[in-house]
Amino acid sequence: MSALFEIFGAFLGETLGKTEEDRTSGDGDVFIDGEWHEGELFFGPTKIIWDERIIFSDAEGRVELIVDQDPPHPHFVVLHFRRPHDTVLLAVHRRELKRVGAVLTLPL
C-alpha cells in the first residue's frame, strides 16, 4: 500500500510541481584558461552560482558589458562580469537574461 502512495505522490509532484519558469537552475558557459567550459547555473535570490565554483552577485562584482556573440553557442550572449581581481565571461542563452537580470544589475 505504501508503494502505491509513493507512486501517487511522485505523480502529483511531477504534475503539480514547479513550472519551467520556476526552475532554480539553468545552463551557462564560462571562459576559463582560454576555452569555454559548460556548467550548470543555480539561481538564488541574490546570487547565481556556476558549477558550484564561481559566484555571480552584485556583492561580488558587476556586469560591465553584454555582448551578442554566437560562440560558444548560437543565441547566447556573453556577460563581462568584473570582479575586484579579474573579469569573468559568462555565456547564457538569451532567454535566461530575464532571470539573470532579476539577480544581477545589468547595464542599460
Short mmCIF file of N, CA and C in Angstrom, two decimals:
data_model
loop_
_atom_site.label_atom_id
_atom_site.label_comp_id
_atom_site.label_asym_id
_atom_site.label_seq_id
_atom_site.Cartn_x
_atom_site.Cartn_y
_atom_site.Cartn_z
N MET A 1 0.81 -1.19 0.00
CA MET A 1 0.00 0.00 0.00
C MET A 1 0.86 1.27 0.00
N SER A 2 1.97 1.24 0.78
CA SER A 2 2.82 2.42 0.84
C SER A 2 3.48 2.69 -0.51
N ALA A 3 3.77 1.63 -1.28
CA ALA A 3 4.35 1.82 -2.61
C ALA A 3 3.37 2.56 -3.51
N LEU A 4 2.09 2.28 -3.36
CA LEU A 4 1.07 2.97 -4.14
C LEU A 4 1.05 4.45 -3.80
N PHE A 5 1.16 4.78 -2.50
CA PHE A 5 1.20 6.18 -2.09
C PHE A 5 2.45 6.88 -2.62
N GLU A 6 3.59 6.19 -2.66
CA GLU A 6 4.82 6.77 -3.20
C GLU A 6 4.66 7.09 -4.67
N ILE A 7 4.11 6.17 -5.42
CA ILE A 7 3.91 6.38 -6.85
C ILE A 7 2.94 7.52 -7.09
N PHE A 8 1.83 7.51 -6.34
CA PHE A 8 0.83 8.57 -6.47
C PHE A 8 1.43 9.92 -6.09
N GLY A 9 2.21 9.94 -5.01
CA GLY A 9 2.85 11.19 -4.58
C GLY A 9 3.84 11.71 -5.60
N ALA A 10 4.61 10.81 -6.20
CA ALA A 10 5.57 11.22 -7.24
C ALA A 10 4.83 11.79 -8.45
N PHE A 11 3.73 11.14 -8.81
CA PHE A 11 2.93 11.63 -9.94
C PHE A 11 2.39 13.02 -9.66
N LEU A 12 1.82 13.22 -8.47
CA LEU A 12 1.30 14.54 -8.11
C LEU A 12 2.40 15.59 -8.07
N GLY A 13 3.56 15.20 -7.55
CA GLY A 13 4.68 16.14 -7.51
C GLY A 13 5.11 16.58 -8.89
N GLU A 14 5.16 15.66 -9.83
CA GLU A 14 5.53 16.00 -11.21
C GLU A 14 4.45 16.85 -11.86
N THR A 15 3.20 16.49 -11.62
CA THR A 15 2.09 17.18 -12.27
C THR A 15 1.86 18.57 -11.70
N LEU A 16 1.89 18.69 -10.40
CA LEU A 16 1.58 19.96 -9.75
C LEU A 16 2.82 20.72 -9.31
N GLY A 17 3.99 20.21 -9.63
CA GLY A 17 5.24 20.84 -9.21
C GLY A 17 5.48 22.16 -9.92
N LYS A 18 6.67 22.64 -9.74
CA LYS A 18 7.05 23.92 -10.34
C LYS A 18 7.02 23.85 -11.86
N THR A 19 6.68 24.99 -12.45
CA THR A 19 6.71 25.09 -13.91
C THR A 19 8.13 25.35 -14.35
N GLU A 20 8.36 25.34 -15.65
CA GLU A 20 9.71 25.56 -16.16
C GLU A 20 10.23 26.94 -15.78
N GLU A 21 9.33 27.94 -15.70
CA GLU A 21 9.76 29.29 -15.34
C GLU A 21 10.19 29.38 -13.88
N ASP A 22 9.75 28.46 -13.04
CA ASP A 22 10.09 28.49 -11.63
C ASP A 22 11.40 27.76 -11.32
N ARG A 23 12.04 27.20 -12.33
CA ARG A 23 13.27 26.45 -12.11
C ARG A 23 14.30 27.32 -11.40
N THR A 24 15.15 26.69 -10.64
CA THR A 24 16.21 27.43 -9.97
C THR A 24 17.57 27.13 -10.59
N SER A 25 17.58 26.38 -11.67
CA SER A 25 18.86 26.09 -12.33
C SER A 25 18.73 26.33 -13.83
N GLY A 26 19.87 26.46 -14.47
CA GLY A 26 19.92 26.67 -15.91
C GLY A 26 21.32 26.34 -16.41
N ASP A 27 21.54 26.57 -17.68
CA ASP A 27 22.84 26.28 -18.28
C ASP A 27 23.59 27.56 -18.57
N GLY A 28 24.90 27.50 -18.39
CA GLY A 28 25.75 28.63 -18.70
C GLY A 28 27.17 28.15 -18.93
N ASP A 29 27.91 28.90 -19.72
CA ASP A 29 29.30 28.58 -20.01
C ASP A 29 30.18 29.70 -19.49
N VAL A 30 31.36 29.35 -19.01
CA VAL A 30 32.32 30.33 -18.51
C VAL A 30 33.63 30.13 -19.27
N PHE A 31 34.28 31.24 -19.60
CA PHE A 31 35.55 31.22 -20.31
C PHE A 31 36.67 31.17 -19.28
N ILE A 32 37.35 30.01 -19.20
CA ILE A 32 38.43 29.81 -18.23
C ILE A 32 39.65 29.25 -18.96
N ASP A 33 40.81 29.81 -18.68
CA ASP A 33 42.08 29.32 -19.24
C ASP A 33 42.03 29.19 -20.76
N GLY A 34 41.43 30.16 -21.41
CA GLY A 34 41.45 30.21 -22.87
C GLY A 34 40.43 29.35 -23.58
N GLU A 35 39.49 28.75 -22.84
CA GLU A 35 38.46 27.97 -23.52
C GLU A 35 37.15 28.00 -22.72
N TRP A 36 36.05 27.73 -23.44
CA TRP A 36 34.73 27.72 -22.83
C TRP A 36 34.49 26.40 -22.12
N HIS A 37 33.88 26.49 -20.93
CA HIS A 37 33.54 25.32 -20.14
C HIS A 37 32.04 25.37 -19.82
N GLU A 38 31.35 24.28 -20.11
CA GLU A 38 29.92 24.20 -19.82
C GLU A 38 29.72 23.91 -18.35
N GLY A 39 28.61 24.41 -17.81
CA GLY A 39 28.28 24.15 -16.42
C GLY A 39 26.84 24.49 -16.14
N GLU A 40 26.44 24.23 -14.93
CA GLU A 40 25.06 24.49 -14.53
C GLU A 40 25.02 25.75 -13.67
N LEU A 41 24.02 26.56 -13.91
CA LEU A 41 23.79 27.77 -13.12
C LEU A 41 22.72 27.49 -12.08
N PHE A 42 22.95 27.91 -10.85
CA PHE A 42 21.95 27.83 -9.80
C PHE A 42 21.56 29.25 -9.43
N PHE A 43 20.28 29.57 -9.58
CA PHE A 43 19.77 30.91 -9.33
C PHE A 43 19.22 31.01 -7.92
N GLY A 44 19.76 31.93 -7.15
CA GLY A 44 19.24 32.24 -5.83
C GLY A 44 18.65 33.64 -5.86
N PRO A 45 18.12 34.11 -4.76
CA PRO A 45 17.53 35.44 -4.76
C PRO A 45 18.54 36.57 -4.92
N THR A 46 19.79 36.35 -4.50
CA THR A 46 20.80 37.42 -4.57
C THR A 46 22.07 37.03 -5.28
N LYS A 47 22.16 35.77 -5.74
CA LYS A 47 23.38 35.36 -6.43
C LYS A 47 23.10 34.21 -7.38
N ILE A 48 24.00 34.07 -8.33
CA ILE A 48 23.98 32.96 -9.28
C ILE A 48 25.30 32.22 -9.09
N ILE A 49 25.23 30.92 -9.00
CA ILE A 49 26.44 30.11 -8.82
C ILE A 49 26.61 29.24 -10.05
N TRP A 50 27.80 29.31 -10.65
CA TRP A 50 28.12 28.49 -11.82
C TRP A 50 28.91 27.26 -11.38
N ASP A 51 28.37 26.10 -11.68
CA ASP A 51 29.06 24.83 -11.50
C ASP A 51 29.64 24.67 -10.08
N GLU A 52 28.96 25.25 -9.10
CA GLU A 52 29.38 25.20 -7.70
C GLU A 52 30.79 25.76 -7.48
N ARG A 53 31.24 26.63 -8.40
CA ARG A 53 32.61 27.16 -8.30
C ARG A 53 32.70 28.67 -8.33
N ILE A 54 31.89 29.33 -9.16
CA ILE A 54 32.01 30.77 -9.32
C ILE A 54 30.70 31.43 -8.92
N ILE A 55 30.78 32.45 -8.08
CA ILE A 55 29.60 33.18 -7.61
C ILE A 55 29.49 34.49 -8.38
N PHE A 56 28.30 34.73 -8.90
CA PHE A 56 27.97 35.99 -9.56
C PHE A 56 26.92 36.67 -8.70
N SER A 57 27.26 37.83 -8.13
CA SER A 57 26.31 38.61 -7.34
C SER A 57 26.74 40.06 -7.40
N ASP A 58 25.81 40.95 -7.07
CA ASP A 58 26.17 42.37 -7.04
C ASP A 58 27.20 42.65 -5.95
N ALA A 59 27.26 41.83 -4.93
CA ALA A 59 28.26 42.00 -3.87
C ALA A 59 29.64 41.55 -4.32
N GLU A 60 29.71 40.60 -5.26
CA GLU A 60 31.00 40.06 -5.74
C GLU A 60 31.58 40.89 -6.88
N GLY A 61 30.73 41.57 -7.64
CA GLY A 61 31.20 42.34 -8.79
C GLY A 61 30.03 42.94 -9.53
N ARG A 62 30.25 43.26 -10.82
CA ARG A 62 29.18 43.86 -11.61
C ARG A 62 29.30 43.45 -13.07
N VAL A 63 28.16 43.44 -13.74
CA VAL A 63 28.15 43.16 -15.17
C VAL A 63 28.47 44.47 -15.88
N GLU A 64 29.61 44.53 -16.56
CA GLU A 64 30.03 45.74 -17.26
C GLU A 64 29.46 45.83 -18.67
N LEU A 65 29.31 44.67 -19.30
CA LEU A 65 29.01 44.65 -20.73
C LEU A 65 28.27 43.37 -21.07
N ILE A 66 27.33 43.47 -21.98
CA ILE A 66 26.65 42.29 -22.53
C ILE A 66 26.84 42.33 -24.04
N VAL A 67 27.40 41.26 -24.58
CA VAL A 67 27.75 41.22 -26.00
C VAL A 67 26.97 40.10 -26.68
N ASP A 68 26.32 40.42 -27.80
CA ASP A 68 25.72 39.38 -28.64
C ASP A 68 26.86 38.64 -29.31
N GLN A 69 26.94 37.38 -29.06
CA GLN A 69 28.07 36.62 -29.59
C GLN A 69 27.65 35.17 -29.71
N ASP A 70 27.86 34.57 -30.87
CA ASP A 70 27.49 33.18 -31.05
C ASP A 70 28.38 32.22 -30.28
N PRO A 71 29.69 32.36 -30.33
CA PRO A 71 30.45 31.41 -29.52
C PRO A 71 30.15 31.64 -28.06
N PRO A 72 29.96 30.66 -27.27
CA PRO A 72 30.21 29.26 -27.53
C PRO A 72 29.05 28.54 -28.23
N HIS A 73 27.85 29.13 -28.24
CA HIS A 73 26.69 28.50 -28.87
C HIS A 73 25.85 29.58 -29.55
N PRO A 74 25.09 29.20 -30.56
CA PRO A 74 24.17 30.18 -31.17
C PRO A 74 23.13 30.66 -30.15
N HIS A 75 22.70 31.89 -30.29
CA HIS A 75 21.66 32.50 -29.46
C HIS A 75 22.11 32.76 -28.03
N PHE A 76 23.40 32.78 -27.80
CA PHE A 76 23.93 33.09 -26.47
C PHE A 76 24.41 34.54 -26.46
N VAL A 77 24.40 35.13 -25.28
CA VAL A 77 25.03 36.42 -25.06
C VAL A 77 26.12 36.22 -24.02
N VAL A 78 27.14 37.05 -24.08
CA VAL A 78 28.26 36.93 -23.14
C VAL A 78 28.23 38.14 -22.21
N LEU A 79 28.19 37.85 -20.92
CA LEU A 79 28.23 38.89 -19.91
C LEU A 79 29.66 39.02 -19.41
N HIS A 80 30.18 40.25 -19.41
CA HIS A 80 31.51 40.53 -18.85
C HIS A 80 31.29 40.95 -17.40
N PHE A 81 31.62 40.04 -16.49
CA PHE A 81 31.39 40.26 -15.07
C PHE A 81 32.71 40.65 -14.41
N ARG A 82 32.80 41.91 -14.00
CA ARG A 82 34.03 42.45 -13.41
C ARG A 82 34.03 42.21 -11.90
N ARG A 83 35.08 41.49 -11.45
CA ARG A 83 35.33 41.29 -10.03
C ARG A 83 36.55 42.12 -9.66
N PRO A 84 36.84 42.29 -8.37
CA PRO A 84 38.00 43.12 -7.99
C PRO A 84 39.31 42.64 -8.60
N HIS A 85 39.51 41.34 -8.80
CA HIS A 85 40.79 40.83 -9.27
C HIS A 85 40.79 40.33 -10.72
N ASP A 86 39.63 40.27 -11.38
CA ASP A 86 39.58 39.79 -12.76
C ASP A 86 38.22 40.05 -13.38
N THR A 87 38.06 39.64 -14.62
CA THR A 87 36.79 39.69 -15.33
C THR A 87 36.45 38.28 -15.78
N VAL A 88 35.24 37.85 -15.48
CA VAL A 88 34.78 36.52 -15.86
C VAL A 88 33.78 36.67 -17.00
N LEU A 89 33.93 35.87 -18.04
CA LEU A 89 32.98 35.87 -19.15
C LEU A 89 31.98 34.75 -18.91
N LEU A 90 30.71 35.11 -18.82
CA LEU A 90 29.63 34.16 -18.60
C LEU A 90 28.71 34.21 -19.81
N ALA A 91 28.55 33.08 -20.47
CA ALA A 91 27.66 32.99 -21.63
C ALA A 91 26.36 32.31 -21.21
N VAL A 92 25.25 32.97 -21.51
CA VAL A 92 23.93 32.40 -21.22
C VAL A 92 23.06 32.56 -22.45
N HIS A 93 22.07 31.72 -22.57
CA HIS A 93 21.11 31.83 -23.67
C HIS A 93 20.31 33.12 -23.47
N ARG A 94 19.93 33.73 -24.56
CA ARG A 94 19.17 35.00 -24.48
C ARG A 94 17.93 34.87 -23.58
N ARG A 95 17.28 33.71 -23.62
CA ARG A 95 16.05 33.54 -22.83
C ARG A 95 16.34 33.60 -21.32
N GLU A 96 17.60 33.41 -20.91
CA GLU A 96 17.97 33.45 -19.49
C GLU A 96 18.24 34.87 -18.99
N LEU A 97 18.31 35.85 -19.90
CA LEU A 97 18.66 37.21 -19.47
C LEU A 97 17.67 37.78 -18.46
N LYS A 98 16.40 37.47 -18.61
CA LYS A 98 15.40 37.98 -17.66
C LYS A 98 15.68 37.44 -16.27
N ARG A 99 16.00 36.16 -16.17
CA ARG A 99 16.31 35.56 -14.87
C ARG A 99 17.62 36.11 -14.30
N VAL A 100 18.61 36.30 -15.16
CA VAL A 100 19.89 36.87 -14.72
C VAL A 100 19.66 38.30 -14.21
N GLY A 101 18.85 39.07 -14.95
CA GLY A 101 18.56 40.45 -14.58
C GLY A 101 17.77 40.57 -13.28
N ALA A 102 17.07 39.51 -12.88
CA ALA A 102 16.35 39.53 -11.61
C ALA A 102 17.32 39.39 -10.43
N VAL A 103 18.54 38.89 -10.70
CA VAL A 103 19.53 38.68 -9.65
C VAL A 103 20.64 39.72 -9.72
N LEU A 104 21.13 39.99 -10.91
CA LEU A 104 22.25 40.91 -11.12
C LEU A 104 21.77 42.21 -11.75
N THR A 105 22.43 43.30 -11.41
CA THR A 105 22.16 44.57 -12.06
C THR A 105 22.84 44.53 -13.43
N LEU A 106 22.05 44.71 -14.48
CA LEU A 106 22.60 44.65 -15.85
C LEU A 106 22.75 46.07 -16.39
N PRO A 107 23.76 46.31 -17.23
CA PRO A 107 23.92 47.64 -17.82
C PRO A 107 22.78 47.94 -18.79
N LEU A 108 22.49 49.20 -18.95
CA LEU A 108 21.41 49.58 -19.87
C LEU A 108 21.77 49.42 -21.30
#
